[in-house]
XYZ file of C-alpha atoms in Angstrom:
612
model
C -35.648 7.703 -46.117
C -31.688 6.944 -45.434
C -29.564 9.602 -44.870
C -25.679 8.280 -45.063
C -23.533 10.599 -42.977
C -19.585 10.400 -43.850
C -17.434 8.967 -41.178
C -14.754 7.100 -39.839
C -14.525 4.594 -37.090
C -11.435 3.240 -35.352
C -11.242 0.398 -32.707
C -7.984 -0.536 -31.219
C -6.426 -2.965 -28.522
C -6.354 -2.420 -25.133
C -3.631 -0.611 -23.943
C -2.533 -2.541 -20.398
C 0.042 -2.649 -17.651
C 0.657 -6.057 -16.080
C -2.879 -7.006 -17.671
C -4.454 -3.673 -16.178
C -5.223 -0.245 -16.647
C -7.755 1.717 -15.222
C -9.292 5.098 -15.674
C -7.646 8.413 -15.247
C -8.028 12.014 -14.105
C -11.987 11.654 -13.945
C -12.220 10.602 -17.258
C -13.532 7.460 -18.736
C -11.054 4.278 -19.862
C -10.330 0.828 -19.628
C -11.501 -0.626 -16.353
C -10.390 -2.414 -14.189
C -10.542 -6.160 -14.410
C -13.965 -7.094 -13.934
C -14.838 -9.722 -10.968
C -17.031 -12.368 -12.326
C -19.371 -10.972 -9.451
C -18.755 -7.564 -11.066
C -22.769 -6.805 -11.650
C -24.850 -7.447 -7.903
C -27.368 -6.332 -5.722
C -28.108 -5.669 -2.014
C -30.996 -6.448 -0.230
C -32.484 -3.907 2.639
C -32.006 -6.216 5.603
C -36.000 -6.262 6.855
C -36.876 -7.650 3.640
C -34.395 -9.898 3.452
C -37.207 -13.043 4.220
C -38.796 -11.944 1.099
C -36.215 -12.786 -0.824
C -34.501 -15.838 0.569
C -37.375 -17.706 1.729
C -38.277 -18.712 5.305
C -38.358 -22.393 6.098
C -37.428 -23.062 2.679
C -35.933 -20.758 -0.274
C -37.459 -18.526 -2.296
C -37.038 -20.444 -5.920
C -37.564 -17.746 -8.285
C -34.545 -15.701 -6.468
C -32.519 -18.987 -6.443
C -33.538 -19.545 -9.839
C -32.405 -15.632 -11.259
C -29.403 -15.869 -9.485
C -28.589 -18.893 -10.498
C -28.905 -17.950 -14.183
C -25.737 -15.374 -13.635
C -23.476 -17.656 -11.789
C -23.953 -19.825 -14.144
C -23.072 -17.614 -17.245
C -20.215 -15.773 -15.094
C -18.947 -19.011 -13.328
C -19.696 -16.922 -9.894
C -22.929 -15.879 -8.252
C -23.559 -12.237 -8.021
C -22.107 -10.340 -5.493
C -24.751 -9.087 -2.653
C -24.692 -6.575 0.177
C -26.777 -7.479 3.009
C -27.033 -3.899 4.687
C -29.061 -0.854 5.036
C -30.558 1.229 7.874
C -32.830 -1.286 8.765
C -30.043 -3.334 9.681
C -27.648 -0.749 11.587
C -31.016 0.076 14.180
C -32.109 -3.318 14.976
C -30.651 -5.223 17.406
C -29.570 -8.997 17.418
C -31.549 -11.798 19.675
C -30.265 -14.969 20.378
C -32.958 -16.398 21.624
C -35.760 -15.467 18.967
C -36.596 -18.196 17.083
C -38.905 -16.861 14.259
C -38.457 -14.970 11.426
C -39.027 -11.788 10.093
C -38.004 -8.487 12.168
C -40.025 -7.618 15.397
C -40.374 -4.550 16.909
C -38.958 -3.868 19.680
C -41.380 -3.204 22.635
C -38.394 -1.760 24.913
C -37.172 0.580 22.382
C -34.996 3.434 24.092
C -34.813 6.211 19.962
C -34.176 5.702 16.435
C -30.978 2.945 16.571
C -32.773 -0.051 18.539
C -36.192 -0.142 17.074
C -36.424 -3.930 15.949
C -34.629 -6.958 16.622
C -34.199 -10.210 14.952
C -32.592 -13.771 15.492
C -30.507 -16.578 14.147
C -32.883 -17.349 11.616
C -31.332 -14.105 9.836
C -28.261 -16.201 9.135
C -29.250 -18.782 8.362
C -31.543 -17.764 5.283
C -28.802 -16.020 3.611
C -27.346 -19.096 3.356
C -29.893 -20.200 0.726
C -28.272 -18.007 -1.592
C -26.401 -20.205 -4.128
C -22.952 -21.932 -3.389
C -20.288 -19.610 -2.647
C -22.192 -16.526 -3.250
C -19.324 -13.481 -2.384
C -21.644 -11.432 0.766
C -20.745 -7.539 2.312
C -22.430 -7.909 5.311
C -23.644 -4.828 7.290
C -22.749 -4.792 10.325
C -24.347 -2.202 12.648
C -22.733 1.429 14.107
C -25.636 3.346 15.194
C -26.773 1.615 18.452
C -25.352 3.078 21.476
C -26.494 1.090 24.348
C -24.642 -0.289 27.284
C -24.431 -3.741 25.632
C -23.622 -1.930 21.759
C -19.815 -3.682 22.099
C -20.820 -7.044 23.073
C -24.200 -7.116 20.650
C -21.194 -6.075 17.639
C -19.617 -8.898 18.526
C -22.200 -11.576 19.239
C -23.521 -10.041 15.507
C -20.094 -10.557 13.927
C -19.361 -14.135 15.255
C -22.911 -14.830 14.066
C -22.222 -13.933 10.563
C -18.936 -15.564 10.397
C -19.691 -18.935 11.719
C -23.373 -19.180 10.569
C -22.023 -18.714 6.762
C -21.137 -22.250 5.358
C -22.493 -22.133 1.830
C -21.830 -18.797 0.930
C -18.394 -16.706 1.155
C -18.059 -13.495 3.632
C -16.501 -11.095 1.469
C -16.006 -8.112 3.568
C -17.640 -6.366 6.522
C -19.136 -2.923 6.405
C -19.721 -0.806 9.715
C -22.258 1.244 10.000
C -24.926 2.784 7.268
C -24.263 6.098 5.626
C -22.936 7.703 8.635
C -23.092 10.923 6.940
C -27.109 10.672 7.784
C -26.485 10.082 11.661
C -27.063 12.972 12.396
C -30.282 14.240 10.136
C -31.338 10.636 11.562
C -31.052 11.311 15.295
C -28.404 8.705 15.455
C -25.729 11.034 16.969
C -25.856 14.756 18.329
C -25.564 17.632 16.328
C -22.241 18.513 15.951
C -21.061 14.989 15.217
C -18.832 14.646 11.718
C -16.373 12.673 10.074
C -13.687 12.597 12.479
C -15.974 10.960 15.049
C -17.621 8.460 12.638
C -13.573 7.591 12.013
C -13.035 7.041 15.478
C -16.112 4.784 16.094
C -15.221 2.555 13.037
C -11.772 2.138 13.333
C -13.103 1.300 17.227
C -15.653 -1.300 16.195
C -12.761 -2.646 13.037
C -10.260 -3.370 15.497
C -12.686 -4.860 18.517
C -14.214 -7.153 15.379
C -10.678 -8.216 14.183
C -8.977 -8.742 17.368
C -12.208 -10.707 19.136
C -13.517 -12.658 15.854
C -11.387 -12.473 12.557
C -8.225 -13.151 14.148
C -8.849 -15.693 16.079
C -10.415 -17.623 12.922
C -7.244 -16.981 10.852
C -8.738 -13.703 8.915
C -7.000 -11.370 6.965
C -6.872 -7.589 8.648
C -8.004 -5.683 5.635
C -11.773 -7.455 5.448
C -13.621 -4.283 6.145
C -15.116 -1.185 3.702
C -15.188 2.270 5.234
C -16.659 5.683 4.674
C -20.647 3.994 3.993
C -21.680 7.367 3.063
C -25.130 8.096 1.364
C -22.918 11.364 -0.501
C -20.670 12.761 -0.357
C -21.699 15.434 -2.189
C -23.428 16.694 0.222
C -20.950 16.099 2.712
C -17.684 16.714 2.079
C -16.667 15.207 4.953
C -16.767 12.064 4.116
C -14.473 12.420 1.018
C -11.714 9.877 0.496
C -9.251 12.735 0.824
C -10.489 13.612 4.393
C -11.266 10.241 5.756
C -7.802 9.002 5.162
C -6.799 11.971 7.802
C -9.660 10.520 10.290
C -9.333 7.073 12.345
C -10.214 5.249 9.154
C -6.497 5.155 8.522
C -4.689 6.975 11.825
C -6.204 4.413 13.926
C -5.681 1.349 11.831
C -1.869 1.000 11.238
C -2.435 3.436 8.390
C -5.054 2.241 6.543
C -4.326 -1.800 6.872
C -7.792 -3.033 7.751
C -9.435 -0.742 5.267
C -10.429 -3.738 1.993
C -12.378 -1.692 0.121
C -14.365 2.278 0.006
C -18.092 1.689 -0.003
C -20.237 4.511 -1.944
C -24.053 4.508 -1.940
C -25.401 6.780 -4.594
C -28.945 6.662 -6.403
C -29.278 8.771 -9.587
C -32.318 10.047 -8.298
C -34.340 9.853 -5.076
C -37.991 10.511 -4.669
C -38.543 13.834 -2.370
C -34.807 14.731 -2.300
C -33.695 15.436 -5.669
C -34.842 18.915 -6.808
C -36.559 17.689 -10.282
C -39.206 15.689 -11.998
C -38.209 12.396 -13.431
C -39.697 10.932 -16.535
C -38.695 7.915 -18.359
C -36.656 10.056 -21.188
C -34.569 12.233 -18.775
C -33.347 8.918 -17.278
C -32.979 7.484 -20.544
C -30.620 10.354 -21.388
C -26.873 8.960 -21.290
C -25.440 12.494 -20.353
C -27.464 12.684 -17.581
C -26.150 9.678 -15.762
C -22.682 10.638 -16.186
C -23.279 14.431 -15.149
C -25.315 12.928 -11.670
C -22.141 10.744 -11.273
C -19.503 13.470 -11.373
C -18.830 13.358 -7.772
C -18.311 9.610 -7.323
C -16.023 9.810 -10.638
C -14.008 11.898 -8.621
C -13.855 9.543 -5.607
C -12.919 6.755 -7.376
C -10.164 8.572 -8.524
C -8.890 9.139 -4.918
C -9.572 5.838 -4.093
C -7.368 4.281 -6.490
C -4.357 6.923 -5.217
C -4.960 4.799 -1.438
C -4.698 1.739 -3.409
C -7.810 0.364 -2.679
C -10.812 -0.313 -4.777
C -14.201 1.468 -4.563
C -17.078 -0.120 -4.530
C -20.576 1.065 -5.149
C -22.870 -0.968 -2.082
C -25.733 0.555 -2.630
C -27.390 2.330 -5.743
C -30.461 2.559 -7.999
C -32.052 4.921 -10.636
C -34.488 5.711 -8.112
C -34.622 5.647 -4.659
C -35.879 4.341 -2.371
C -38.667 2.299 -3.555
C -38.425 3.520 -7.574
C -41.183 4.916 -9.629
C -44.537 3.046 -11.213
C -43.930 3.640 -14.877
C -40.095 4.564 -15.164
C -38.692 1.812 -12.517
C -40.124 -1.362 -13.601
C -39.814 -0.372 -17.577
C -37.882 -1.750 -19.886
C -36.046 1.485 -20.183
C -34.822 0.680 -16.853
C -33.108 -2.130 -18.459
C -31.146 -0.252 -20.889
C -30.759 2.225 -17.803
C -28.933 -0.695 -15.808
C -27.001 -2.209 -18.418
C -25.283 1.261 -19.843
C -24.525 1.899 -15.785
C -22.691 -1.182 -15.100
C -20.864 -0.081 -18.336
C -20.098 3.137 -17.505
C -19.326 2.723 -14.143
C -16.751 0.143 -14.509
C -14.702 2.762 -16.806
C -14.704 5.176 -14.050
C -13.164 3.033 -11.827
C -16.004 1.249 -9.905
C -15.052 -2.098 -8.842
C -18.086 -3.758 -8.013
C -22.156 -2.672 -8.353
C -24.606 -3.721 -5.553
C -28.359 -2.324 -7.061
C -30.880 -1.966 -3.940
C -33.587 -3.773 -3.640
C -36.311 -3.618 -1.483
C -39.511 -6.028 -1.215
C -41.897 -3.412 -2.767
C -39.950 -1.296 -4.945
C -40.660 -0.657 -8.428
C -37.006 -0.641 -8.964
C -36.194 -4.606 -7.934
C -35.191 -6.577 -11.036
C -37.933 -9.173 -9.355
C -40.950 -9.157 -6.924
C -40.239 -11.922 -4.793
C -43.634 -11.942 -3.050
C -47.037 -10.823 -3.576
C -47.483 -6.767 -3.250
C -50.496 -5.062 -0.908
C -52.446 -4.718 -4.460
C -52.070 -8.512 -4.977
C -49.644 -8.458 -7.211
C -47.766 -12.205 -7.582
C -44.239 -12.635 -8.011
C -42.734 -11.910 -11.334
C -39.554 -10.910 -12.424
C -39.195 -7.401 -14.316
C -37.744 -5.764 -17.214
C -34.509 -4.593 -15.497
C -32.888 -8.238 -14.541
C -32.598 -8.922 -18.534
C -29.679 -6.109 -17.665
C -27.862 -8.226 -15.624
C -28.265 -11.347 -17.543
C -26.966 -9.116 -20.671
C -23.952 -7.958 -18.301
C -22.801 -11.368 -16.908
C -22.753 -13.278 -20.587
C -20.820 -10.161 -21.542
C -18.367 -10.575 -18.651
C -18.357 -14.487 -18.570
C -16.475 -16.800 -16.438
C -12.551 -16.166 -17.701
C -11.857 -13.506 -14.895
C -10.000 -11.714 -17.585
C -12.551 -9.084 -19.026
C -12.043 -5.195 -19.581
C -14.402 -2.528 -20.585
C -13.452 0.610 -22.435
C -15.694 3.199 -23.923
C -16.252 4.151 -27.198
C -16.673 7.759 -28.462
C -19.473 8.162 -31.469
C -19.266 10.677 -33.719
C -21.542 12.192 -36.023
C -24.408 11.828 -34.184
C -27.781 13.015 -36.060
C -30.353 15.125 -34.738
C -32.174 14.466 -31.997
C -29.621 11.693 -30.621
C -27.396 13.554 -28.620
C -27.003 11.618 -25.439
C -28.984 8.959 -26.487
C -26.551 6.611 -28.366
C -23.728 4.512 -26.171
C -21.044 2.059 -27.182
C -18.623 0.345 -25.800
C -15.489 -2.397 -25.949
C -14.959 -5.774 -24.440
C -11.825 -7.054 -24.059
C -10.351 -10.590 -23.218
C -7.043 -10.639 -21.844
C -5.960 -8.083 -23.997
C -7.604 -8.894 -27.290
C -10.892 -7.247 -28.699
C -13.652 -9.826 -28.083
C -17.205 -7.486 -28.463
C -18.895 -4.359 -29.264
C -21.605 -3.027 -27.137
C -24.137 -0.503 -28.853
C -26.680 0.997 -26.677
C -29.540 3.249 -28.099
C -31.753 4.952 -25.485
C -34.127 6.808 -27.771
C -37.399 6.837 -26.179
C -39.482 4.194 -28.502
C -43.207 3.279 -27.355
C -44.897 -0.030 -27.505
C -47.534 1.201 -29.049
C -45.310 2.150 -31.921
C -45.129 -1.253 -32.926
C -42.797 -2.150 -36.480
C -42.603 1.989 -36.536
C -39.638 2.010 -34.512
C -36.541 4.320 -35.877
C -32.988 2.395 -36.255
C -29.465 3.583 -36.314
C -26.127 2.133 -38.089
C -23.093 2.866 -36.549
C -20.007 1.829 -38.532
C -16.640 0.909 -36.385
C -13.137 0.620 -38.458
C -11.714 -2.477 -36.711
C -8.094 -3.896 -36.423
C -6.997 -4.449 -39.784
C -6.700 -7.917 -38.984
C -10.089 -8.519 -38.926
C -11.377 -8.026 -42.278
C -13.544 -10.864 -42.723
C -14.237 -11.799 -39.713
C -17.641 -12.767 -38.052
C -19.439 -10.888 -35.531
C -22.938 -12.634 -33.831
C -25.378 -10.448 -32.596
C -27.368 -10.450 -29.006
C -30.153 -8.126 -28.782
C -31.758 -6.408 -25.574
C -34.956 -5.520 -26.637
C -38.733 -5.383 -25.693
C -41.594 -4.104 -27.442
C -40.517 -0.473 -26.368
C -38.958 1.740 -23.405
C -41.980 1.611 -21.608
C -42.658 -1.997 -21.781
C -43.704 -4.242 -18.845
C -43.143 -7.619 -20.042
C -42.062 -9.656 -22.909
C -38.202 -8.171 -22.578
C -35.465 -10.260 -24.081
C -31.663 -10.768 -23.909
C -29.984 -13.022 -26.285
C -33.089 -14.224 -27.198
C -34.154 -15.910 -23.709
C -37.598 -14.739 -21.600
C -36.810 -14.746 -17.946
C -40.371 -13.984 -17.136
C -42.534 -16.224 -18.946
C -42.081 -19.216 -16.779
C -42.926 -17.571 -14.190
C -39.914 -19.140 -11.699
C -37.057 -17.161 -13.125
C -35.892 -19.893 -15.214
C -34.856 -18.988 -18.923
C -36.971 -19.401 -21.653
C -35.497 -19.821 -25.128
C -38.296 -17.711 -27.047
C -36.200 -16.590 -30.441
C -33.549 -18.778 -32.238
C -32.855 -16.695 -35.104
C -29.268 -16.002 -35.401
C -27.886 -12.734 -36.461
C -24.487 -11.732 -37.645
C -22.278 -8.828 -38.950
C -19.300 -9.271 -40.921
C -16.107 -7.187 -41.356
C -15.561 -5.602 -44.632
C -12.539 -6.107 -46.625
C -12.104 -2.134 -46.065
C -12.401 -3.155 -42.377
C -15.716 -1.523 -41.658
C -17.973 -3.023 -39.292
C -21.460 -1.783 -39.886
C -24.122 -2.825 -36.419
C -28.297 -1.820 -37.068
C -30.153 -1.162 -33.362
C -33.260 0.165 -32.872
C -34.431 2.912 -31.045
C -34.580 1.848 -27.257
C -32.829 -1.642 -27.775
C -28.949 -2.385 -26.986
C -27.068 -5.181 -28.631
C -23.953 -6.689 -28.029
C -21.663 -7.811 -31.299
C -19.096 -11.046 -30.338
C -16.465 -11.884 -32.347
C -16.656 -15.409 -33.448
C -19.563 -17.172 -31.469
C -22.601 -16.125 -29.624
C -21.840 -13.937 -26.944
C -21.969 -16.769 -23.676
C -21.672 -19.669 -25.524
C -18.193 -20.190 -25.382
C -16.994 -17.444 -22.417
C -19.052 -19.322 -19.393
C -16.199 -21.665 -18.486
C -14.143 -20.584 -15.671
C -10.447 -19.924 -16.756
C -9.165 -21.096 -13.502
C -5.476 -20.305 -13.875
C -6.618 -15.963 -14.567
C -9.578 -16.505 -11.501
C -6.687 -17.743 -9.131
C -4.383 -15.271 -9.604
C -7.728 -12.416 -9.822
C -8.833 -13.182 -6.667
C -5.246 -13.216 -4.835
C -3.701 -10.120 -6.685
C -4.230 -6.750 -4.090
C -4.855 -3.474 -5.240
C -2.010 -1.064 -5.198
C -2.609 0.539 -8.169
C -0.964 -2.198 -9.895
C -2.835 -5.298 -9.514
C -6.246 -6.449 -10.434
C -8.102 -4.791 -7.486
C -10.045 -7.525 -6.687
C -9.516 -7.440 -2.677
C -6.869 -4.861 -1.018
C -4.535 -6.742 1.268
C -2.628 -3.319 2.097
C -2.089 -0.225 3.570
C -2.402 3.170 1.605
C 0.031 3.611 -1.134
C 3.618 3.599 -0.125
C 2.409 2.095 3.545
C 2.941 5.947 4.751
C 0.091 8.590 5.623
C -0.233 10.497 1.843
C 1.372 14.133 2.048
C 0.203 17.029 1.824
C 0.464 17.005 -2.244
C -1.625 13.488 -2.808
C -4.177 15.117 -0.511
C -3.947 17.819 -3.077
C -3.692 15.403 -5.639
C -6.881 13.145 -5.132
C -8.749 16.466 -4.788
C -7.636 17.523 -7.874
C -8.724 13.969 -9.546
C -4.807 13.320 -9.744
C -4.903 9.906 -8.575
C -4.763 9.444 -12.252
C -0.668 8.811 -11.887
C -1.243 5.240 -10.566
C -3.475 4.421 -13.866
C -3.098 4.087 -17.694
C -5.510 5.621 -19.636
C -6.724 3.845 -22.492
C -5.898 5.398 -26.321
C -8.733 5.292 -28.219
C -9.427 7.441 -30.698
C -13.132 6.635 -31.909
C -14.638 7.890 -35.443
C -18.061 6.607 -35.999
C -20.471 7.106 -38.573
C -23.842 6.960 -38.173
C -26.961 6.178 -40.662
C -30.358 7.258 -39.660
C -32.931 4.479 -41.060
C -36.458 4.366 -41.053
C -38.317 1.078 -40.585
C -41.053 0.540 -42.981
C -42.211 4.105 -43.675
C -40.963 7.256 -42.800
C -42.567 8.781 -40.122
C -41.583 12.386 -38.144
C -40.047 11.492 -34.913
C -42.427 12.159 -31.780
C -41.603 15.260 -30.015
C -42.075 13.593 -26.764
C -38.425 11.081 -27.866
C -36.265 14.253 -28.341
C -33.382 14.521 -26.327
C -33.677 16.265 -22.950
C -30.723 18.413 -21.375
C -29.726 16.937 -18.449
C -30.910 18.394 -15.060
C -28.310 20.840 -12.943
C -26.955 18.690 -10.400
């Protein structure tokens, strides 16, 4: 049975200033610029061997990453940090690899150590790989200054095939205390004063000597700020984060952790439909909305470092699903029309929520790479290698029963111009449904000068939301061969053309996403660097008005904010710096049944989202 449901769709051009616009007042809109690096991950610094290799890489991580420099022009962007790496301390003379305990271990911030060896394996990553290293804030020894140093001259001179990005110090300070790091009583104005202590020690000893720019660190490092208010934007720029650091100059970035849900801390019981639910991402990400919007009012970008869908280690059965893919892919979406600037997912050796197990588990599981990296293969083709794209959601009305919250969409946009459609629908569909799957229609009105014109489809799909294996973007395997190499494993081509009443009219199934280009297949013809627009990406700072790429300033206006931006940002009013995009979004929807109708399982309704 088809039911048609009347409606209207209406997709227009991006509205930009100077080739940006941003989102506003804690709503969603047209994002930033995206970084070729846009979509990363960050690797907990003991398990680092794991993934790089020891005497010699690690080829299925060189392999997988590989695959997204080479459909983006860039590899990834990676964080190597975590608390591992802000309690061990650095040895010179070790020679071997892996962490060590340390057998002279004085409390919480000195428990391992490590050697040279550390650097030099993150240089297997591939050729100018962008790195946020961690460096580390919670060791208080007599020799904590001189080991920051030794650390930081380590990093930059050991780093000859990759690029340093930026330097964060210190991990989540907002936990030093619940850690035993620092005494009760300790807060945000003394984590300010340590960092902007340990920022201008760094620069003045290492960066500047070497011809470094000032602003090459990210503050705040929080786990949440949420909890801790603290460690707001709006209050840190009042701390030594700014006071201490001719007003915010060194400060290149905010770094955020967040995890949409962590194992014996949040105050509910996950299941693979609940994280499936698109409303519940974007309610558990209210708070960091916010603080994107007051980082944008400083004029620097925000960054999320570290985050997940589960913390830390993920979940047997949700984590390494394929709904975990469509999980990833809608939150690189979403987050870059709140204002996030760059995504780092965790990953740990063990966790169910890696994109890839690099080495054989305790239960002798091999190496294999999971559902969730076909996200980030569907997110760098969609981004490509022209340093020129834009996201903007789309609004879908009309919705039928038992889809609230579970259908997505979104534009791409290419220097302006309306290049693809993203359709995401995260109704819970079982393998063991097999060719009983549900499928929507969602019809978009398009320019009027587009009647006619050809749209080629990519698919993310597997056999269901809780499928294992056999995922596949754009009709490429990245787990059959076993290395991370991509396997071409369907070569049917699928398109969708305009109508002359300029109605475009895209079919996904239940748990699937696809991504509609205009004219070609979506990275066939986008994966060449346009290296005039990457140039001028990569130099332009972010004052509100530039692409945000890397902050080379001070806080807006180079003078501490007043009382009323305080007031502002806490209101979400660093919207005045920003362009919201005008979309006004009709969309019809048709509710199709695939070869007989069935009655929907109860168990693939839509759940409310939790109260966060």
């Amino acid at each position: 049975m088809i039911n048609d449901v009347n409606a209207q769709a209406s997709v227009t051009p991006a509205a930009t200033t100077n080739g940006l616009s941003g989102p506003q007042g804690g709503s969603q809109g047209l994002s930033y610029t995206l970084s070729p690096s846009y979509a990363g991950m960050g690797i907990e610094p003991s398990n680092l061997f794991a993934f790089t290799g020891t005497t010699s890489p690690n080829q299925m991580t060189m392999n997988l990453l590989q695959n997204l420099a080479n459909y983006t022009g860039q590899p990834p962007h990676m964080r190597v940090g975590g608390n591992t790496g802000d309690t061990a301390l650095y040895n010179s003379s070790y020679t071997g690899y892996y962490f060590q305990p340390n057998p002279e271990t004085t409390g919480p911030t000195d428990v391992a150590y490590y050697g040279p060896n550390f650097f030099k394996v993150i240089n297997y990553l591939p050729k100018n790989t962008p790195i946020t290293y961690g460096l580390p804030m919670a060791y208080q020894g007599p020799n904590a200054s001189q080991m920051l140093l030794e650390i930081a001259n380590g990093v930059v001179d050991a780093f000859t095939n990759i690029q340093l990005f930026s330097l964060e110090v210190g991990n989540e300070p907002d936990l030093y205390v619940q850690n035993k790091f620092r005494p009760a009583g300790w807060g945000a104005s003394q984590y300010g004063t340590e960092w902007s202590t340990a920022v201008l020690a760094v620069w003045q000893q290492v960066l500047q000597p070497k011809g470094v720019t000032k602003s090459f660190f990210e503050a705040a490092c929080s786990a949440t700020t949420a909890a801790n208010h603290g460690y707001r934007i709006e209050n840190l720029v009042t701390t030594g984060v700014a006071t201490a650091t001719d007003n915010g100059l060194y400060v290149g970035g905010w770094n955020q952790h967040d995890y949409y849900y962590y194992v014996n801390v949040s105050n509910y019981k996950l299941t693979l439909s609940e994280l499936m639910n698109l409303g519940s991402t974007a309610g558990q990400f209210t708070e960091w909305t916010s603080q994107a919007d007051q980082a944008a009012t400083t004029g620097k970008p925000y960054y999320l470092r570290e985050m997940g869908s589960v913390g830390p280690e993920g979940l047997s059965g949700i984590s390494d699903t394929f709904g975990n893919a469509l999980w990833t892919f809608n939150f690189f979406l979403f987050a870059s029309t709140v204002g996030v600037q760059s995504v780092q997912m965790h990953m740990l050796q063990d966790s169910y929520g890696s994109p890839w197990q690099p080495v054989v588990m305790a239960d002798g599981t091999q190496p294999y790479v999971r559902p969730a990296y076909s996200a980030w293969a569907a997110m760098a083709q969609l981004n490509g290698a022209g340093c020129q794209t834009q996201i903007a959601p789309l609004t879908i009305n009309n919705i039928p029963n038992g889809y609230t919250n579970r259908l997505g969409a979104y534009a791409a946009y290419d220097a302006g111009n309306l290049q693809s459609v993203v359709l995401i629908n995260t109704q819970v569909a079982y393998s063991s449904q097999g060719q009983n799957i549900n499928t929507q229609q969602v019809s978009f009105s398009m320019p009027t000068n587009m009647a006619g014109k050809t749209f080629y489809i990519s698919l993310l799909t597997a056999p269901g939301a809780d499928a294992l294996n056999n995922t596949q973007w754009n009709g490429y395997d990245y787990a059959q061969n076993g290395d991370g190499s991509a396997k071409k494993v369907n070569t049917q081509t699928q398109t969708a053309v305009v109508g002359s009443d300029g109605t475009l009219t895209l079919t996904v199934r239940d748990s699937q996403a696809l991504v509609a280009n205009l004219g070609s297949q979506i990275g066939s013809t986008n994966n060449k660097p346009n290296s005039k627009a990457c140039k001028n990406f990569s130099t332009v700072n972010s004052t509100g008005t530039g692409s945000g790429f890397k902050a080379t300033s001070g806080f807006a206006s180079h003078l501490p904010l007043s009382l009323g931006a305080i007031i502002g940002i806490a209101a979400g009013g660093g919207s005045a710096l920003l362009i919201l995009l005008g979309l006004i979004i009709f969309c019809c929807v048709r509710r199709a049944r695939r070869r007989r109708a069935a009655k929907m399982n109860d168990s693939a309704a839509a759940l409310l989202p939790p109260a966060y």
